[in-house]
Amino acid sequence: MPRPTAAQFAYGSCTVIFSTLAMLLLSQTSSGPGIAVIVVAALALGLLVAMTVPLPRTRPVTAVPTHRPAADREPAPADREPVPAARVSAGAGEPARGRAA
């Protein structure tokens, strides 16, 4: 059973307090059994209100695609030449140098 939220406590407590006061003032009872009936009715009403307060909804987790569809990808440029492996190992962006004599 999930724990009650702060909103459920607040709504339930306010309902119990205000409904007890309203029923006591409207019934104008001063006997013990009459007050007990009103208190029990107010507690039941407060519990009903607290349990019907909507719980916060969690958003469903949607799957995020890890790759883009083929139609969205940019085509590889065909006019570029592949870089030779010797040039890649020499360093990116540096021109190939020979030995100075």
XYZ file of C-alpha atoms in Angstrom:
101
model
C 0.000 0.000 0.000
C 1.514 3.358 -0.993
C 2.160 5.992 1.625
C -0.233 8.953 1.769
C 1.006 12.194 0.277
C 1.054 15.580 1.984
C -1.978 16.642 -0.043
C -3.944 13.637 1.209
C -3.074 14.453 4.818
C -4.023 18.099 4.349
C -7.351 17.427 2.610
C -8.313 14.700 5.067
C -7.441 16.771 8.137
C -9.274 19.862 6.890
C -12.315 17.765 6.056
C -12.396 16.224 9.530
C -12.030 19.572 11.314
C -14.492 21.555 9.235
C -17.110 18.829 8.967
C -16.971 18.208 12.729
C -17.465 21.894 13.459
C -20.260 22.206 10.901
C -22.145 19.144 12.151
C -21.774 20.174 15.816
C -23.040 23.681 15.092
C -25.916 22.488 12.914
C -27.077 19.697 15.228
C -26.612 21.729 18.438
C -26.065 18.482 20.351
C -24.414 18.457 23.748
C -24.776 14.794 24.676
C -21.826 12.411 24.665
C -23.284 9.845 22.271
C -24.356 12.563 19.799
C -20.855 14.068 19.761
C -19.329 10.593 19.323
C -21.541 9.903 16.306
C -20.560 13.240 14.752
C -16.853 12.614 15.373
C -16.999 9.137 13.832
C -18.911 10.480 10.828
C -16.365 13.280 10.372
C -13.459 10.819 10.576
C -15.100 8.577 7.977
C -15.708 11.557 5.705
C -12.101 12.726 6.125
C -10.809 9.262 5.276
C -13.023 9.129 2.201
C -11.778 12.519 1.005
C -8.129 11.629 1.658
C -8.384 8.392 -0.283
C -10.088 9.982 -3.293
C -7.477 12.719 -3.756
C -5.754 11.869 -7.030
C -2.215 10.598 -6.641
C 0.521 12.252 -8.689
C 0.842 10.437 -11.974
C 4.188 9.355 -13.261
C 4.821 9.914 -16.905
C 5.257 6.750 -18.914
C 8.775 6.104 -20.056
C 9.019 6.212 -23.815
C 11.721 4.413 -25.698
C 14.277 6.753 -27.206
C 15.747 5.507 -30.476
C 19.490 5.025 -30.305
C 20.010 5.450 -34.026
C 18.496 7.604 -36.689
C 16.589 6.067 -39.580
C 18.503 5.749 -42.852
C 16.388 8.475 -44.458
C 17.535 11.040 -41.846
C 21.264 10.335 -42.191
C 23.469 12.488 -44.358
C 24.976 10.631 -47.272
C 28.732 10.107 -47.119
C 30.513 12.459 -49.516
C 31.762 10.516 -52.535
C 34.292 13.143 -53.649
C 36.607 12.720 -50.645
C 39.606 10.468 -50.867
C 40.377 8.084 -48.012
C 43.302 9.185 -45.862
C 46.308 6.841 -46.047
C 47.175 5.043 -42.801
C 50.744 6.417 -42.781
C 49.436 9.942 -42.817
C 46.932 9.269 -40.040
C 49.642 7.908 -37.742
C 51.891 10.941 -38.406
C 49.326 13.216 -36.770
C 46.112 14.784 -37.796
C 46.453 18.019 -39.676
C 50.264 17.941 -39.861
C 51.919 17.694 -43.236
C 54.156 14.667 -43.842
C 57.824 15.744 -43.386
C 60.903 14.109 -44.692
C 64.353 14.027 -43.041
C 66.288 17.211 -43.191
C 69.839 16.683 -44.510
